[in-house]
Tab-separated table of C-alpha atoms in Angstrom:
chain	number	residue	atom	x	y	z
G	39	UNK	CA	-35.554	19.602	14.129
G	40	UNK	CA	-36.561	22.993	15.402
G	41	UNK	CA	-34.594	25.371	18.082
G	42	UNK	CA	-37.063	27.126	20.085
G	43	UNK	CA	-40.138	28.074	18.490
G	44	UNK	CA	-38.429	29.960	15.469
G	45	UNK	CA	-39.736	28.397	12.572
G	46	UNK	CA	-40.673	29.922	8.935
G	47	UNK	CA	-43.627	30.659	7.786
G	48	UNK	CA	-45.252	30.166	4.368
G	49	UNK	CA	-43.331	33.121	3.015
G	50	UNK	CA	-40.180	32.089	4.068
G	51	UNK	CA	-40.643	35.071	7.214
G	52	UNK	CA	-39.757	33.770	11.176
G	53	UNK	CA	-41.487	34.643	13.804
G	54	UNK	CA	-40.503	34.753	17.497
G	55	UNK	CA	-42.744	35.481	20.560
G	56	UNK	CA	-42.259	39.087	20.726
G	57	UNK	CA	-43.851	39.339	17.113
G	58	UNK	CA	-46.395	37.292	18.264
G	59	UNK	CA	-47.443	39.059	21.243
G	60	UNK	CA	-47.727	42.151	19.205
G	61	UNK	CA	-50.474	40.625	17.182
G	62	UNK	CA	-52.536	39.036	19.603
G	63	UNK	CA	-55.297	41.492	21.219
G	64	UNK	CA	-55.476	42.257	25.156
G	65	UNK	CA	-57.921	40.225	25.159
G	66	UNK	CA	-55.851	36.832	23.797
G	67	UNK	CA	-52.641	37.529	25.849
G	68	UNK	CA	-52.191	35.180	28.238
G	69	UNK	CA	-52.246	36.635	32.630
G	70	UNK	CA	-49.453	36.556	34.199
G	71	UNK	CA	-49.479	34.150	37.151
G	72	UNK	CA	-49.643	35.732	40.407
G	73	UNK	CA	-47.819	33.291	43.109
G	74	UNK	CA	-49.204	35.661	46.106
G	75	UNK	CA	-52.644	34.814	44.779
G	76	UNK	CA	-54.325	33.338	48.383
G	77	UNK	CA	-56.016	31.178	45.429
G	78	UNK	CA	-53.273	29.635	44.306
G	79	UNK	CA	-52.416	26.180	45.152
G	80	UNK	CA	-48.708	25.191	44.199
G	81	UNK	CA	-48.121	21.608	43.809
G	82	UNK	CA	-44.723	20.889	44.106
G	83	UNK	CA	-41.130	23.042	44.226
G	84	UNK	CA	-37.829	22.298	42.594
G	85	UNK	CA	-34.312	23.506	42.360
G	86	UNK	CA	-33.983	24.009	46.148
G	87	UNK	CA	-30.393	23.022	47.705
G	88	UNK	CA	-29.597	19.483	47.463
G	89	UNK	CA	-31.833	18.890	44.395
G	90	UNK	CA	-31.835	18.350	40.964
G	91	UNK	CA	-33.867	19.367	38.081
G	92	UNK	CA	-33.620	15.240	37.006
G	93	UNK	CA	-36.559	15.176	34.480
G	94	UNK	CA	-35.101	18.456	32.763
G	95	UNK	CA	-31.634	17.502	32.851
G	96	UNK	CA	-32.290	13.753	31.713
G	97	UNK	CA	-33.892	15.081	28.647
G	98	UNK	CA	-31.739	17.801	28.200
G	99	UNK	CA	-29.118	14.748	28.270
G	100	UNK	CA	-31.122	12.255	26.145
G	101	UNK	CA	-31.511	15.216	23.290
G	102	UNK	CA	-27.722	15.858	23.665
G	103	UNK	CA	-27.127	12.074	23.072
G	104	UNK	CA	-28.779	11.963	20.222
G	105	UNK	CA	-27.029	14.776	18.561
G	106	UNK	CA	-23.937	12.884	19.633
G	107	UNK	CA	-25.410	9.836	17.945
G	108	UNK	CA	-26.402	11.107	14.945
G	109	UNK	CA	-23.424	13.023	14.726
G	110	UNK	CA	-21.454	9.851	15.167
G	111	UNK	CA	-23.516	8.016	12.802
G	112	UNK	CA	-22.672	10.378	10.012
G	113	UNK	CA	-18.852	9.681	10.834
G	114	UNK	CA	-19.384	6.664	10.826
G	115	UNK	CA	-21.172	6.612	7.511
G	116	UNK	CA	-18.385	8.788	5.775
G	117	UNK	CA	-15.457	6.955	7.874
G	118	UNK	CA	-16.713	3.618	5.681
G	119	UNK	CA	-16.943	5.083	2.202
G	120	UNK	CA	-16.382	2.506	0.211
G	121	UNK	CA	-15.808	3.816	-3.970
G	122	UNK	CA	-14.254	0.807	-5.785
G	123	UNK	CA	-15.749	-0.971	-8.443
G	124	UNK	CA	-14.499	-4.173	-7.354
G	125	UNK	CA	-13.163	-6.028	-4.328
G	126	UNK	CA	-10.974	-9.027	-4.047
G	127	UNK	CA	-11.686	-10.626	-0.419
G	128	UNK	CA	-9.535	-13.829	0.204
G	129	UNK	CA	-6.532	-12.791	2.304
G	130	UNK	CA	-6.473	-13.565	5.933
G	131	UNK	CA	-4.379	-10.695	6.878
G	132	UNK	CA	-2.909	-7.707	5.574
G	133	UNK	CA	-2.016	-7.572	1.502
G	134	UNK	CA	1.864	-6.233	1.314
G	135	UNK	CA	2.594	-7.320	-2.288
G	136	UNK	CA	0.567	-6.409	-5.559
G	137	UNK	CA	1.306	-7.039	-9.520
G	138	UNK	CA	-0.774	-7.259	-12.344
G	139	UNK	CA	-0.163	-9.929	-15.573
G	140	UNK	CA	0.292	-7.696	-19.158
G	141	UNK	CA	-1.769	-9.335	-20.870
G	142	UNK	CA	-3.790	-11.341	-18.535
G	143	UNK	CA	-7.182	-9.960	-16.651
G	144	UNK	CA	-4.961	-11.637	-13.660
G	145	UNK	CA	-3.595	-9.692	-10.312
G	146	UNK	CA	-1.561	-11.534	-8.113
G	147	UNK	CA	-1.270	-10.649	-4.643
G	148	UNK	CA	0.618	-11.579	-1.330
G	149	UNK	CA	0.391	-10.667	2.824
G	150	UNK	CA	1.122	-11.417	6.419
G	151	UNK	CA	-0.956	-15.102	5.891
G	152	UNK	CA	1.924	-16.152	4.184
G	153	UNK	CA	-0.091	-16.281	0.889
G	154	UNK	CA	-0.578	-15.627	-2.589
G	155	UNK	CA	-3.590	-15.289	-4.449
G	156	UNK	CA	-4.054	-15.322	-8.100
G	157	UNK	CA	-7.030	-13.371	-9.237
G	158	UNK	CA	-9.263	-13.227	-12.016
G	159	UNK	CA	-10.336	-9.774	-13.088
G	160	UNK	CA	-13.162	-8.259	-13.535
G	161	UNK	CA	-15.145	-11.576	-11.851
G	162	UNK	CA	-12.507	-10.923	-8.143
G	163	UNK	CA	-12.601	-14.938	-8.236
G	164	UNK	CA	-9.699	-17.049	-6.935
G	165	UNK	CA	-7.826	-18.677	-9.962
G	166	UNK	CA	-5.064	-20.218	-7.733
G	167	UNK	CA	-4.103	-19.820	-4.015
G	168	UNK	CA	0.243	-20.284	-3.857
G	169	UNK	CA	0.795	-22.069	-0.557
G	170	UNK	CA	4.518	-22.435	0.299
G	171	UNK	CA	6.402	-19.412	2.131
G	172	UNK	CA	6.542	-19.193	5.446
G	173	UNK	CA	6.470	-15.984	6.313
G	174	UNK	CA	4.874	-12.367	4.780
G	175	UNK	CA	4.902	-11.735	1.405
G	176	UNK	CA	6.450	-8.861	0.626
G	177	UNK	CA	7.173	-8.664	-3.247
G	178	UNK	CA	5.259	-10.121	-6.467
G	179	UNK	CA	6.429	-9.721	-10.223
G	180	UNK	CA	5.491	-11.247	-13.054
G	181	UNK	CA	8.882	-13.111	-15.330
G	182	UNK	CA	9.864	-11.465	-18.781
G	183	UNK	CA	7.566	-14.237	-20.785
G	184	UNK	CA	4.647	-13.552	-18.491
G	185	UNK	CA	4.705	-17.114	-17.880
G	186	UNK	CA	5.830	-16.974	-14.072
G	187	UNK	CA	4.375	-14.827	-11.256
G	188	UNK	CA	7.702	-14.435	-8.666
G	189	UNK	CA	7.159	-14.127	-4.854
G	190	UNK	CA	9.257	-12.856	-2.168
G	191	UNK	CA	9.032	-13.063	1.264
G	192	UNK	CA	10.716	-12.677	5.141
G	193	UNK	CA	11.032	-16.135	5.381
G	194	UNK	CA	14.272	-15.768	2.342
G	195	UNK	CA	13.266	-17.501	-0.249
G	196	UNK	CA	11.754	-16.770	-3.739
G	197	UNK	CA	9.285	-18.688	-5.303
G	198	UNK	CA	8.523	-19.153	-9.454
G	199	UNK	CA	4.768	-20.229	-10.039
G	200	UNK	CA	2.824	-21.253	-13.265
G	201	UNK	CA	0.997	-18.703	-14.497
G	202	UNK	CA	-2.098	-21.039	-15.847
G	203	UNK	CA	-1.689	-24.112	-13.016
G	204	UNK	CA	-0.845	-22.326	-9.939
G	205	UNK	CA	2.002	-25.120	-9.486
G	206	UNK	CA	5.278	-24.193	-8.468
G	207	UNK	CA	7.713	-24.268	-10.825
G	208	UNK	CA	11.232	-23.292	-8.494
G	209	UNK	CA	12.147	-21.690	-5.629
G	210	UNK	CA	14.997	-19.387	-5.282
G	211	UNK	CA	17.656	-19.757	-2.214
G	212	UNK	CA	20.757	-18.240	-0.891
G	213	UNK	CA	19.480	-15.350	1.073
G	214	UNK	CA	19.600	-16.023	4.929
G	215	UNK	CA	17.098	-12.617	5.827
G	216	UNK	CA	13.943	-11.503	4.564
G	217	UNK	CA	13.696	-9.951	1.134
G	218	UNK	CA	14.040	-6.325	0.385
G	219	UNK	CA	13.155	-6.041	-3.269
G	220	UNK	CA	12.549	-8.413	-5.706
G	221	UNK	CA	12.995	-7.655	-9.833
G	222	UNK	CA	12.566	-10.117	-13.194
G	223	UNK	CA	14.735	-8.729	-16.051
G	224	UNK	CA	12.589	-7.653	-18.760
G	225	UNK	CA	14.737	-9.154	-21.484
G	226	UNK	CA	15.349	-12.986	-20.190
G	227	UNK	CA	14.009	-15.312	-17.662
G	228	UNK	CA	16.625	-13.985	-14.886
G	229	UNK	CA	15.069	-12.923	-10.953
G	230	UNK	CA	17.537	-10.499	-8.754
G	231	UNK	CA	16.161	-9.674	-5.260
G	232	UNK	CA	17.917	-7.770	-2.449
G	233	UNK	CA	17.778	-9.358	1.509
G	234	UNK	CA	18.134	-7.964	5.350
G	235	UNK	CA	21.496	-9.799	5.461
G	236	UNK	CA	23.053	-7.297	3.547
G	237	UNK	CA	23.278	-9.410	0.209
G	238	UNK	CA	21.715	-9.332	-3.634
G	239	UNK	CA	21.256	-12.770	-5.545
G	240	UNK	CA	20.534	-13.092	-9.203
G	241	UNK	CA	18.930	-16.877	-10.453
G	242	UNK	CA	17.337	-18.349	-13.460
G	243	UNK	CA	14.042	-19.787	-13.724
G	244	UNK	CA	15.450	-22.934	-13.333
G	245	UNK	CA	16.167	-21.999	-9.761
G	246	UNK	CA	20.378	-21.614	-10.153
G	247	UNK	CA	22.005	-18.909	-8.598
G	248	UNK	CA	23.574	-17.489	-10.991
G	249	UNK	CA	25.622	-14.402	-8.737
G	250	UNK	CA	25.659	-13.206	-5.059
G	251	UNK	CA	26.079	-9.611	-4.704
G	252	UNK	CA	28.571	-8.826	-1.674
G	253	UNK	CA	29.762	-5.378	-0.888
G	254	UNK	CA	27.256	-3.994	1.510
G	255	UNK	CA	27.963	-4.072	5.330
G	256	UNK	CA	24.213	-3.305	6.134
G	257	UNK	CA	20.996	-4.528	5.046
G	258	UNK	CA	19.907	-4.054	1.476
G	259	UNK	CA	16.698	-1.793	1.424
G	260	UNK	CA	15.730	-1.453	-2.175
G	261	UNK	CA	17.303	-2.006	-5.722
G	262	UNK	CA	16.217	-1.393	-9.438
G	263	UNK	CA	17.882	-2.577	-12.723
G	264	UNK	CA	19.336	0.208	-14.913
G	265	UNK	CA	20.635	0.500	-18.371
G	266	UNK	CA	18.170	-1.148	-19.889
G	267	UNK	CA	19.044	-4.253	-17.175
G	268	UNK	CA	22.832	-4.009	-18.206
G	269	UNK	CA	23.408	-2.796	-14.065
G	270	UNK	CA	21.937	-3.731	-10.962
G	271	UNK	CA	21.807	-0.711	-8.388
G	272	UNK	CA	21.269	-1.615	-4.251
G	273	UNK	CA	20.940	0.893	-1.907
G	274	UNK	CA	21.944	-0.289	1.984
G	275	UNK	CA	21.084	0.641	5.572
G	276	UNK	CA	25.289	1.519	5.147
G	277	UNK	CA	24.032	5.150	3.696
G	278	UNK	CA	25.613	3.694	0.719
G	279	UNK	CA	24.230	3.055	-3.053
G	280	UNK	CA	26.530	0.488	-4.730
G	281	UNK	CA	26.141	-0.290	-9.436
G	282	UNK	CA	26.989	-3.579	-10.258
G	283	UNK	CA	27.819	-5.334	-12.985
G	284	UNK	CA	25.256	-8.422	-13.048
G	285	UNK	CA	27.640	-10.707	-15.324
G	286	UNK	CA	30.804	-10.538	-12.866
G	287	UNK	CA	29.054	-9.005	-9.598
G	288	UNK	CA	31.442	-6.666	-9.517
G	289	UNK	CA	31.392	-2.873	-8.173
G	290	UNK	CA	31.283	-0.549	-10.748
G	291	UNK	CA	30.277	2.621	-8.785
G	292	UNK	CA	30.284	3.242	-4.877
G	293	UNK	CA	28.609	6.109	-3.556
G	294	UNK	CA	28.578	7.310	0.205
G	295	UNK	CA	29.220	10.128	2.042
G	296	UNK	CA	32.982	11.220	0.074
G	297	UNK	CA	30.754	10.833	-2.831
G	298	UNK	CA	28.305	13.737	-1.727
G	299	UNK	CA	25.730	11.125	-0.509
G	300	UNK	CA	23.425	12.263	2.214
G	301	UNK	CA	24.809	10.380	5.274
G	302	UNK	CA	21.350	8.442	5.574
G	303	UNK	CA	19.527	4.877	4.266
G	304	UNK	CA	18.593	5.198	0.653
G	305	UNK	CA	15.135	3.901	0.761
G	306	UNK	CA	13.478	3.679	-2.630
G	307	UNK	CA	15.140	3.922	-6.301
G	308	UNK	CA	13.893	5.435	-9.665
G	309	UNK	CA	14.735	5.576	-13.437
G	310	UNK	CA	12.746	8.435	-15.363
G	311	UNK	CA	12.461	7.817	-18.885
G	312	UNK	CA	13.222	11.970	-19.568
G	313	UNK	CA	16.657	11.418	-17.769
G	314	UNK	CA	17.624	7.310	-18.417
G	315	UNK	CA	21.601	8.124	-17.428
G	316	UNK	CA	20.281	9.810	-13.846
G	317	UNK	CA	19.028	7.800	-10.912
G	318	UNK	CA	16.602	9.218	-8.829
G	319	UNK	CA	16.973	8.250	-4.439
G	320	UNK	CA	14.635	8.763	-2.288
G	321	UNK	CA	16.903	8.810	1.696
G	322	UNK	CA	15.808	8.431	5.108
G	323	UNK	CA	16.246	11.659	6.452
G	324	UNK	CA	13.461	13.207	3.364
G	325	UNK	CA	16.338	13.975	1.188
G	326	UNK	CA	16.378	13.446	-2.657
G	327	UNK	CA	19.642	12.523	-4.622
G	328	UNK	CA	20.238	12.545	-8.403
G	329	UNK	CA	23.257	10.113	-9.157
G	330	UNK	CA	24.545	10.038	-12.556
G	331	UNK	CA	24.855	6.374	-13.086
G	332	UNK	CA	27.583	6.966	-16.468
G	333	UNK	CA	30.009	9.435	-14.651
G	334	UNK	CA	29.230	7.798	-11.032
G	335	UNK	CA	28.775	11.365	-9.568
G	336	UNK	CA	26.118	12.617	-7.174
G	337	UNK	CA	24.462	15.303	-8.810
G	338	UNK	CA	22.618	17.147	-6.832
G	339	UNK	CA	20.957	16.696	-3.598
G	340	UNK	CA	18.382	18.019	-1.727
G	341	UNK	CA	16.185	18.403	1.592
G	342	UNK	CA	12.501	18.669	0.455
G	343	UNK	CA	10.820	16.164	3.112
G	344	UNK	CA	11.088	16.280	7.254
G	345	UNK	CA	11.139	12.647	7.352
G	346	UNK	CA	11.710	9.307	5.072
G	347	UNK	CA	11.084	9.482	1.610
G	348	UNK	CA	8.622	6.501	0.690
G	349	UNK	CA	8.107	6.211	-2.779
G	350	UNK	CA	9.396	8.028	-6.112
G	351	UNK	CA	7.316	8.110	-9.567
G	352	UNK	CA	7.882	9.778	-12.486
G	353	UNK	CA	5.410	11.418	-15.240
G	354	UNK	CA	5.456	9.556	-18.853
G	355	UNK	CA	4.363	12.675	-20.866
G	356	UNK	CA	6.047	15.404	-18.959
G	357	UNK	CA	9.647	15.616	-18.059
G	358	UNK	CA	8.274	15.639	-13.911
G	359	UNK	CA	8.751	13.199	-11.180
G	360	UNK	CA	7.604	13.231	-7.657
G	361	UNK	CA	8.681	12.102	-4.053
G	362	UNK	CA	6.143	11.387	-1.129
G	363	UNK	CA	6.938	11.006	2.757
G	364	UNK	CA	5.627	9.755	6.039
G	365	UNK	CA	5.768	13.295	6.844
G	366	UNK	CA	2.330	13.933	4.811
G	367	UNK	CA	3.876	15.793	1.891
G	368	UNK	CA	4.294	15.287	-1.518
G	369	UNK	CA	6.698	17.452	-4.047
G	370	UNK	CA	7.038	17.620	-7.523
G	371	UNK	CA	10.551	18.105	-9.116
G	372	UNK	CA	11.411	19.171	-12.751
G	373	UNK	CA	13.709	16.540	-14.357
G	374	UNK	CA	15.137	18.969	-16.581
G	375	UNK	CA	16.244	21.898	-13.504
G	376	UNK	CA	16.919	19.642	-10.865
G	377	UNK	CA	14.369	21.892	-8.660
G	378	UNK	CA	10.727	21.882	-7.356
G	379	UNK	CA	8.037	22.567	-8.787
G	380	UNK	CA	5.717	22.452	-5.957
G	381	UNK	CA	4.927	21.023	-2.986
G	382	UNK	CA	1.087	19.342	-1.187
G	383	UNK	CA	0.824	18.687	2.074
G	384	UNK	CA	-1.656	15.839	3.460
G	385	UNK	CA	-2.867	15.240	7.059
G	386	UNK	CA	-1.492	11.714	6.892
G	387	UNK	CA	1.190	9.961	5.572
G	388	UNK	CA	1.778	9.522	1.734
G	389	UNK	CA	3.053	5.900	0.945
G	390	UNK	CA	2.980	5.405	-2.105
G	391	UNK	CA	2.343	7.388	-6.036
G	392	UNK	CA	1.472	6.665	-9.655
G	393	UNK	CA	0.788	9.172	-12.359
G	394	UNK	CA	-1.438	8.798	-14.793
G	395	UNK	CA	-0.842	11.099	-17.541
G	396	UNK	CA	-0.644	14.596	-16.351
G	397	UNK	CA	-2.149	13.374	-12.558
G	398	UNK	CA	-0.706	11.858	-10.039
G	399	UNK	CA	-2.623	9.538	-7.469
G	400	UNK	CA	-1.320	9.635	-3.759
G	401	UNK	CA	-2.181	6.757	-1.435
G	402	UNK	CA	-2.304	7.701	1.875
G	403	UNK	CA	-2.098	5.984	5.352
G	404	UNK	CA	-6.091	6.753	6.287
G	405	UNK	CA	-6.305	4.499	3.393
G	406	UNK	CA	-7.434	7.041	1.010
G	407	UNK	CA	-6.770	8.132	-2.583
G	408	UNK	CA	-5.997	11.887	-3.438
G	409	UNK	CA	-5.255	12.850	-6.430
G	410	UNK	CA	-3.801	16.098	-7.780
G	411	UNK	CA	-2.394	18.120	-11.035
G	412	UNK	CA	1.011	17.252	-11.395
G	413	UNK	CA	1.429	20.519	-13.017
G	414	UNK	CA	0.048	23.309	-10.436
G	415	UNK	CA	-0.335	20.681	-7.561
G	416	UNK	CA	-4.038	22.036	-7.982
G	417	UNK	CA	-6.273	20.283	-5.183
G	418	UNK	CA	-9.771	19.535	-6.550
G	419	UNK	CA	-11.251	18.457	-3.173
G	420	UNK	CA	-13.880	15.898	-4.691
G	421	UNK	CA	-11.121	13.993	-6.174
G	422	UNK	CA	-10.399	11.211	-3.765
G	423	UNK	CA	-11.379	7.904	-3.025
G	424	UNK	CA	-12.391	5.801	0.266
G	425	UNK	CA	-12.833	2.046	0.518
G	426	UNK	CA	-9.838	0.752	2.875
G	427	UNK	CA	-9.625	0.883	6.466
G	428	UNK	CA	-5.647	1.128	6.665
G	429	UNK	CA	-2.874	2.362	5.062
């Protein structure tokens, strides 16, 4: 592609017509047409009123179509990247629910077909397909023996299946509303998940229900076991965070808004492993909340997104955690000050995080993977990843 008639020559040097007039002799430059020449016979006019240059103008327009075109193409191109090393296509709809076996190559995943899917790893072959909820699957965990993959879904119920048969082995009941969270102890074969309806159920493998969880006058959004599984905390669309005891179901600590609470829904829960006694909350409104679980006091909180707080992870080496939002940032808080450390902003929504040592992977809602320094929040531009179409 060439603009005009500027184009290099063997030593790198452009010419243009004025450079090229000066070099040609009298005798080579072209005459200059004279249109009052009684010799001259003109063929045709254009450009009068009431017409249009159409030959001109239509290839003026095809050349500026295929600019468009090719510029579109190359969109298109980068718009479906696809970087993964493997791909597990099965699901009829979208995948909401994701956990991997711990000593199995097996992933087990769930989604809006109502659906499970058992995976082997690195072949992305089908080991079993679980058939049984009726509604989207919103929560997969694998039991304390790793003999059970556990499903939750909207339709209430919880499901136990075989690890090497696929079969299901029990199915949980006693919530009326879809499930919230969904949690195996990691010291015995016990299952607690969290519902809409505003109560938390705790079961055996056997498929007893073994304590309901009352207390909440909302829906329960999220939950996490703490103390080494001796408590069972629920946060609730009440702007309230409730620790239980699991043996009696009993209230051992309330927080709301007397307690300091930020007077919104507590939306995801987190234990770091620098700071066991301290629970990390993640609100509605973008604010973050550390709650000492012992001394049932809100410790601090603070205001560091504009809108809810998604997900909270927390570094394994480094005494760091960090928050993301919907509101396209992501922050980085010392464990040990209470404060942040520093703060990225992304053009789309940041859903969900994992570190992996000193880095920390951000998924966003494009359906892309950034990942920066946990330390600096350095952005190394050619670190990210493309392959999904959604969020």
């Amino acid at each position: 592609f060439s603009l005009g008639n500027m184009e290099p020559d063997r030593d790198g040097h452009v010419e243009d017509d004025n450079e090229m007039r000066e070099d040609m002799d009298d005798d080579e430059m072209p005459d200059f047409v004279d249109l009052d020449d009684p010799g001259l016979e003109i063929v045709g006019e254009c450009g009068g009123e009431g017409e249009t240059l159409s030959d001109s103008e239509d290839d003026d327009d095809d050349c500026d179509d295929a600019l468009e075109g090719s510029a579109a193409g190359d969109m298109e191109e980068e718009d479906y990247r696809d970087d993964a090393v493997a791909i597990f296509k099965g699901h009829k709809d979208p995948v909401h629910a994701l956990c991997q076996h711990p000593t199995q190559p097996l992933i087990c995943s769930g989604g809006e077909d109502d659906t499970a899917i058992v995976w082997q790893y690195p072949e992305c072959t089908v080991k079993h397909t679980l058939s049984g909820h009726t509604d989207t699957i919103v929560a997969a965990a694998v039991t304390f023996d790793a003999k059970h993959f556990v499903t939750g879904a909207l339709d209430g119920l919880v499901k136990v299946w075989d690890v090497e048969t696929g079969e299901l082995s029990a199915t949980l009941e006693g919530l009326s509303d879809g499930v919230e969270f969904l949690i195996c102890h990691p010291k015995g074969g016990v299952v607690f998940a969290g519902s809409a309806d505003g109560t938390s159920c705790m079961w055996n493998l056997k498929g007893e229900c073994m304590q309901v969880f009352t207390g909440h006058s909302d829906g329960v959004t999220c939950g996490l076991l703490v103390q080494e599984g001796k408590q069972l905390v629920t946060g609730s669309g009440d702007c309230t965070l409730r620790v239980w005891n699991p043996r009696t179901a009993e209230t051992v600590h309330l927080f709301d808004k007397l307690s300091r609470l930020p007077e919104a829904a507590p939306l995801c829960l987190h234990i770091s492993d620098h700071s066991p006694d301290v629970l990390l909350v993640g609100f509605e409104d973008g604010c973050v909340a550390w709650v000492g679980i012992k001394n049932g006091k809100v410790l601090k909180s603070e205001q560091g997104h504009s809108a809810s707080v998604e997900h909270i992870a927390s570094c394994g080496s480094l005494p760091l955690f960090a928050s993301c939002s919907v509101d396209g940032s992501m922050i980085v808080w010392d464990c040990n000050t209470q404060s942040m450390r520093s703060k990225s902003t992304f053009s789309k929504a940041v859903i969900r995080l994992l570190w992996h040592e000193h880095r920390i992977f951000c998924s966003l809602e494009d359906g892309s993977i950034r990942m920066r320094d946990g330390r600096s929040a350095a952005d190394d531009g050619s670190r990210q990843w493309r392959g999904h179409e959604g969020a």
